[in-house]
Amino acid sequence: MSGHSKWAGIKHHKMAQDAKRGQKFTKIIREISIAARQGGPLPENNPRLRKAIEQAHEANMPQDNVKKAVLRGTGELPGVTYEDASYEGYGPGGVAVLVEATTDNKNRTTNELRRLFSQYGGNLGESGCVAWMFIQRGYITLDKTKYEEEKIMTLALDLGVEDFKSDDEETYEITTVPEQVDKIVNSLKEQKIDIVQSEVTMLPKTYIKLAGKEAEQMLGLMNALEDHDDVNNVYANFDIPEEIMEKVSA
């Protein structure tokens, strides 16, 4: 899990940089539109839309942009129609890679992602080739320097979480079934516990250790995929030494 935690921290830093250059706005607008189209325009009844709007607020997106994205999703304003797409493949060393995207042209996105996989020593695979290697879970992290482990562990267990880990040097990690994420986050906030990160994600069932050139290629592939305009999330089951991971956040 520590590999996931480290990459999640780097990804969070990259998202802040993306917001500054506008790329994050584009991805959030697409997510809002497709969430509104699939689940309706009311955030209280649409968890996916609620999460996307929260991301918009965190990125300081103007409220007018949010409203227009919702209206485009419901068809009340004209605009490009986006759809969800998922891609599976292998990175260097046989690492399983799962990509979630939003696109208005699946053929274009498929060709571009195939090129990126090939460029970094991997290959795009068939649907179903690696999805079975991941499990969907709610994932919550807390700042380890702020709270005593016994207090957080007791709170977490009382809330019925699936797993609690304190292996990482900087964070406590909580995993739970996806349906319980909002409930657990709200309960922790009521106890004055600050949340570093909360999301519904895909966690690997097993990990593949990488080092040297393969590790650097894998991190290059992750960065390239996440920088692609159509890509929302990338999941992979690599285990890379921390000193190499640090290079990508420098």
Short mmCIF file of C-alpha atoms in Angstrom, two decimals:
data_model
loop_
_atom_site.label_atom_id
_atom_site.label_comp_id
_atom_site.label_asym_id
_atom_site.label_seq_id
_atom_site.Cartn_x
_atom_site.Cartn_y
_atom_site.Cartn_z
CA MET A 1 0.00 0.00 0.00
CA SER A 2 2.90 2.36 0.66
CA GLY A 3 3.70 2.46 -3.06
CA HIS A 4 0.14 3.61 -3.76
CA SER A 5 0.38 6.20 -0.99
CA LYS A 6 3.64 7.64 -2.32
CA TRP A 7 2.41 7.89 -5.89
CA ALA A 8 -0.90 9.36 -4.69
CA GLY A 9 1.05 12.12 -2.95
CA ILE A 10 3.06 12.86 -6.07
CA LYS A 11 -0.11 12.79 -8.15
CA HIS A 12 -1.76 15.27 -5.76
CA HIS A 13 1.21 17.63 -6.23
CA LYS A 14 0.97 17.25 -10.01
CA MET A 15 -2.75 18.05 -9.90
CA ALA A 16 -1.98 21.36 -8.21
CA GLN A 17 0.48 22.16 -11.00
CA ASP A 18 -2.04 21.09 -13.63
CA ALA A 19 -4.61 23.48 -12.19
CA LYS A 20 -2.19 26.38 -12.62
CA ARG A 21 -1.78 25.70 -16.32
CA GLY A 22 -5.44 25.02 -17.01
CA GLN A 23 -5.22 21.32 -17.87
CA LYS A 24 -7.00 20.31 -14.69
CA PHE A 25 -9.92 22.62 -15.51
CA THR A 26 -10.48 20.76 -18.78
CA LYS A 27 -10.53 17.37 -17.07
CA ILE A 28 -12.86 18.53 -14.30
CA ILE A 29 -15.31 20.12 -16.76
CA ARG A 30 -15.48 16.86 -18.71
CA GLU A 31 -16.05 14.88 -15.52
CA ILE A 32 -18.83 17.24 -14.37
CA SER A 33 -20.58 17.01 -17.73
CA ILE A 34 -20.52 13.23 -17.97
CA ALA A 35 -21.49 12.83 -14.30
CA ALA A 36 -24.48 15.15 -14.79
CA ARG A 37 -25.53 13.31 -17.94
CA GLN A 38 -25.39 9.90 -16.28
CA GLY A 39 -26.68 10.69 -12.80
CA GLY A 40 -28.62 13.94 -13.05
CA PRO A 41 -27.82 17.57 -12.13
CA LEU A 42 -28.31 17.38 -8.35
CA PRO A 43 -25.06 16.76 -6.40
CA GLU A 44 -26.93 15.50 -3.34
CA ASN A 45 -28.34 12.65 -5.43
CA ASN A 46 -25.26 12.09 -7.59
CA PRO A 47 -22.04 11.12 -5.73
CA ARG A 48 -19.90 11.27 -8.87
CA LEU A 49 -21.09 14.80 -9.65
CA ARG A 50 -20.64 15.85 -6.02
CA LYS A 51 -17.02 14.67 -6.07
CA ALA A 52 -16.33 16.45 -9.37
CA ILE A 53 -17.77 19.71 -8.06
CA GLU A 54 -15.62 19.39 -4.93
CA GLN A 55 -12.57 19.03 -7.18
CA ALA A 56 -13.68 22.13 -9.10
CA HIS A 57 -13.87 24.14 -5.89
CA GLU A 58 -10.45 22.89 -4.77
CA ALA A 59 -9.03 24.03 -8.12
CA ASN A 60 -10.72 27.45 -7.70
CA MET A 61 -12.83 27.00 -10.81
CA PRO A 62 -15.38 29.81 -11.32
CA GLN A 63 -18.90 28.76 -10.35
CA ASP A 64 -20.20 29.82 -13.76
CA ASN A 65 -17.94 27.22 -15.40
CA VAL A 66 -19.34 24.55 -13.09
CA LYS A 67 -22.95 25.49 -13.91
CA LYS A 68 -22.29 25.46 -17.66
CA ALA A 69 -20.61 22.05 -17.44
CA VAL A 70 -23.65 20.64 -15.63
CA LEU A 71 -26.03 22.16 -18.20
CA ARG A 72 -24.00 20.73 -21.08
CA GLY A 73 -24.14 17.34 -19.43
CA THR A 74 -27.92 17.45 -19.10
CA GLY A 75 -28.32 18.72 -22.66
CA GLU A 76 -29.65 22.15 -21.66
CA LEU A 77 -26.65 23.80 -23.34
CA PRO A 78 -25.04 22.67 -26.61
CA GLY A 79 -21.57 21.17 -26.44
CA VAL A 80 -19.34 18.19 -27.16
CA THR A 81 -20.63 14.82 -25.93
CA TYR A 82 -18.14 12.88 -23.82
CA GLU A 83 -18.22 9.24 -22.78
CA ASP A 84 -16.33 7.08 -20.32
CA ALA A 85 -13.68 4.73 -21.65
CA SER A 86 -11.32 2.30 -19.93
CA TYR A 87 -8.05 0.88 -21.21
CA GLU A 88 -5.84 -1.93 -19.94
CA GLY A 89 -2.26 -2.81 -20.66
CA TYR A 90 1.19 -3.65 -19.39
CA GLY A 91 4.07 -1.41 -18.42
CA PRO A 92 7.77 -2.27 -18.14
CA GLY A 93 8.43 -5.51 -16.26
CA GLY A 94 4.88 -6.73 -16.81
CA VAL A 95 3.28 -4.15 -14.50
CA ALA A 96 -0.52 -4.11 -14.85
CA VAL A 97 -1.91 -0.71 -15.88
CA LEU A 98 -5.56 0.33 -15.77
CA VAL A 99 -6.61 3.67 -17.32
CA GLU A 100 -9.91 5.53 -16.88
CA ALA A 101 -10.62 8.20 -19.49
CA THR A 102 -13.30 10.56 -20.75
CA THR A 103 -13.29 11.13 -24.49
CA ASP A 104 -15.28 12.47 -27.43
CA ASN A 105 -13.39 10.20 -29.85
CA LYS A 106 -12.49 6.69 -28.69
CA ASN A 107 -10.45 5.85 -31.78
CA ARG A 108 -8.23 8.89 -31.32
CA THR A 109 -7.73 8.23 -27.61
CA THR A 110 -6.97 4.54 -28.19
CA ASN A 111 -4.30 5.32 -30.79
CA GLU A 112 -2.68 7.99 -28.63
CA LEU A 113 -2.58 5.78 -25.53
CA ARG A 114 -1.19 2.86 -27.54
CA ARG A 115 1.65 5.13 -28.67
CA LEU A 116 2.42 6.18 -25.09
CA PHE A 117 2.50 2.59 -23.83
CA SER A 118 4.90 1.65 -26.63
CA GLN A 119 7.09 4.71 -26.07
CA TYR A 120 7.76 3.71 -22.45
CA GLY A 121 8.35 -0.01 -22.92
CA GLY A 122 4.81 -1.28 -22.46
CA ASN A 123 1.87 -2.29 -24.60
CA LEU A 124 -1.85 -1.63 -24.68
CA GLY A 125 -3.79 -4.84 -24.10
CA GLU A 126 -7.27 -6.24 -24.60
CA SER A 127 -10.24 -5.43 -22.37
CA GLY A 128 -10.14 -7.59 -19.25
CA CYS A 129 -6.45 -8.45 -19.40
CA VAL A 130 -5.52 -6.74 -16.11
CA ALA A 131 -8.72 -5.43 -14.50
CA TRP A 132 -8.99 -8.60 -12.40
CA MET A 133 -5.71 -7.66 -10.70
CA PHE A 134 -7.36 -4.67 -8.97
CA ILE A 135 -10.15 -4.20 -6.45
CA GLN A 136 -12.25 -1.07 -5.99
CA ARG A 137 -11.91 0.41 -2.53
CA GLY A 138 -12.36 3.65 -0.64
CA TYR A 139 -8.95 5.04 0.32
CA ILE A 140 -8.42 7.70 3.00
CA THR A 141 -5.15 9.13 4.31
CA LEU A 142 -4.42 11.19 7.44
CA ASP A 143 -1.36 13.16 8.51
CA LYS A 144 0.67 10.89 10.80
CA THR A 145 2.46 13.80 12.47
CA LYS A 146 -0.78 15.29 13.84
CA TYR A 147 -2.42 12.36 15.60
CA GLU A 148 -1.45 9.47 17.85
CA GLU A 149 -1.75 6.08 16.22
CA GLU A 150 -3.85 4.54 18.98
CA LYS A 151 -6.45 7.31 18.72
CA ILE A 152 -6.78 7.04 14.93
CA MET A 153 -6.80 3.25 14.93
CA THR A 154 -9.54 3.17 17.58
CA LEU A 155 -11.65 5.68 15.64
CA ALA A 156 -11.14 3.78 12.40
CA LEU A 157 -12.07 0.41 13.87
CA ASP A 158 -15.13 1.88 15.60
CA LEU A 159 -16.26 3.17 12.19
CA GLY A 160 -16.00 -0.32 10.74
CA VAL A 161 -13.20 0.28 8.23
CA GLU A 162 -11.86 -2.67 6.28
CA ASP A 163 -8.18 -2.01 6.99
CA PHE A 164 -5.94 0.44 8.83
CA LYS A 165 -2.20 0.79 8.18
CA SER A 166 0.53 2.93 9.72
CA ASP A 167 3.49 1.58 7.73
CA ASP A 168 4.05 4.80 5.79
CA GLU A 169 6.30 7.39 7.45
CA GLU A 170 4.00 10.33 6.72
CA THR A 171 0.42 9.05 6.64
CA TYR A 172 -2.10 6.67 8.16
CA GLU A 173 -3.95 4.72 5.48
CA ILE A 174 -7.56 3.60 5.76
CA THR A 175 -9.34 1.36 3.26
CA THR A 176 -13.03 0.60 3.19
CA VAL A 177 -15.81 -0.41 0.84
CA PRO A 178 -16.59 2.42 -1.62
CA GLU A 179 -20.09 3.03 -0.24
CA GLN A 180 -18.70 3.96 3.19
CA VAL A 181 -16.16 6.62 2.17
CA ASP A 182 -18.37 9.68 2.67
CA LYS A 183 -19.70 8.37 5.99
CA ILE A 184 -16.21 7.70 7.36
CA VAL A 185 -14.81 11.02 6.13
CA ASN A 186 -17.69 12.96 7.70
CA SER A 187 -17.33 11.05 10.98
CA LEU A 188 -13.60 11.78 11.14
CA LYS A 189 -14.22 15.46 10.42
CA GLU A 190 -16.75 15.55 13.26
CA GLN A 191 -13.91 14.36 15.51
CA LYS A 192 -11.77 17.29 14.25
CA ILE A 193 -9.56 14.97 12.20
CA ASP A 194 -8.17 16.57 9.03
CA ILE A 195 -8.33 14.48 5.87
CA VAL A 196 -5.28 14.55 3.61
CA GLN A 197 -6.92 12.60 0.81
CA SER A 198 -10.10 10.62 0.22
CA GLU A 199 -11.11 8.82 -2.95
CA VAL A 200 -12.63 5.72 -4.45
CA THR A 201 -9.75 4.04 -6.22
CA MET A 202 -8.56 0.75 -7.66
CA LEU A 203 -6.02 -0.96 -5.40
CA PRO A 204 -3.72 -3.69 -6.73
CA LYS A 205 -4.15 -7.17 -5.27
CA THR A 206 -0.41 -7.85 -5.74
CA TYR A 207 2.64 -5.75 -6.62
CA ILE A 208 5.59 -6.11 -9.00
CA LYS A 209 8.96 -4.78 -7.84
CA LEU A 210 10.87 -2.61 -10.30
CA ALA A 211 14.29 -0.97 -10.19
CA GLY A 212 16.74 0.75 -12.52
CA LYS A 213 15.66 1.50 -16.08
CA GLU A 214 12.34 -0.34 -15.77
CA ALA A 215 11.39 1.76 -12.74
CA GLU A 216 12.24 5.01 -14.52
CA GLN A 217 10.32 3.92 -17.62
CA MET A 218 7.30 3.01 -15.50
CA LEU A 219 7.22 6.39 -13.80
CA GLY A 220 7.63 8.04 -17.19
CA LEU A 221 4.63 6.09 -18.47
CA MET A 222 2.54 7.08 -15.44
CA ASN A 223 3.37 10.75 -15.94
CA ALA A 224 2.69 10.61 -19.68
CA LEU A 225 -0.67 8.90 -19.21
CA GLU A 226 -1.80 11.25 -16.45
CA ASP A 227 -0.77 14.27 -18.53
CA HIS A 228 -2.96 13.13 -21.43
CA ASP A 229 -6.01 15.39 -21.73
CA ASP A 230 -8.48 12.49 -21.94
CA VAL A 231 -7.16 10.53 -18.95
CA ASN A 232 -8.82 10.85 -15.55
CA ASN A 233 -7.11 8.13 -13.50
CA VAL A 234 -4.27 5.67 -13.89
CA TYR A 235 -3.76 2.63 -11.64
CA ALA A 236 -0.75 0.31 -11.67
CA ASN A 237 0.67 -2.44 -9.47
CA PHE A 238 4.32 -1.35 -9.35
CA ASP A 239 6.51 -1.32 -6.25
CA ILE A 240 9.41 1.11 -6.74
CA PRO A 241 12.11 2.20 -4.24
CA GLU A 242 11.32 5.52 -2.59
CA GLU A 243 14.51 7.21 -3.77
CA ILE A 244 13.46 6.68 -7.40
CA MET A 245 9.90 7.79 -6.67
CA GLU A 246 11.27 11.02 -5.19
CA LYS A 247 12.81 11.96 -8.53
CA VAL A 248 9.43 12.49 -10.18
CA SER A 249 8.34 14.95 -7.49
CA ALA A 250 11.55 16.99 -7.56
#
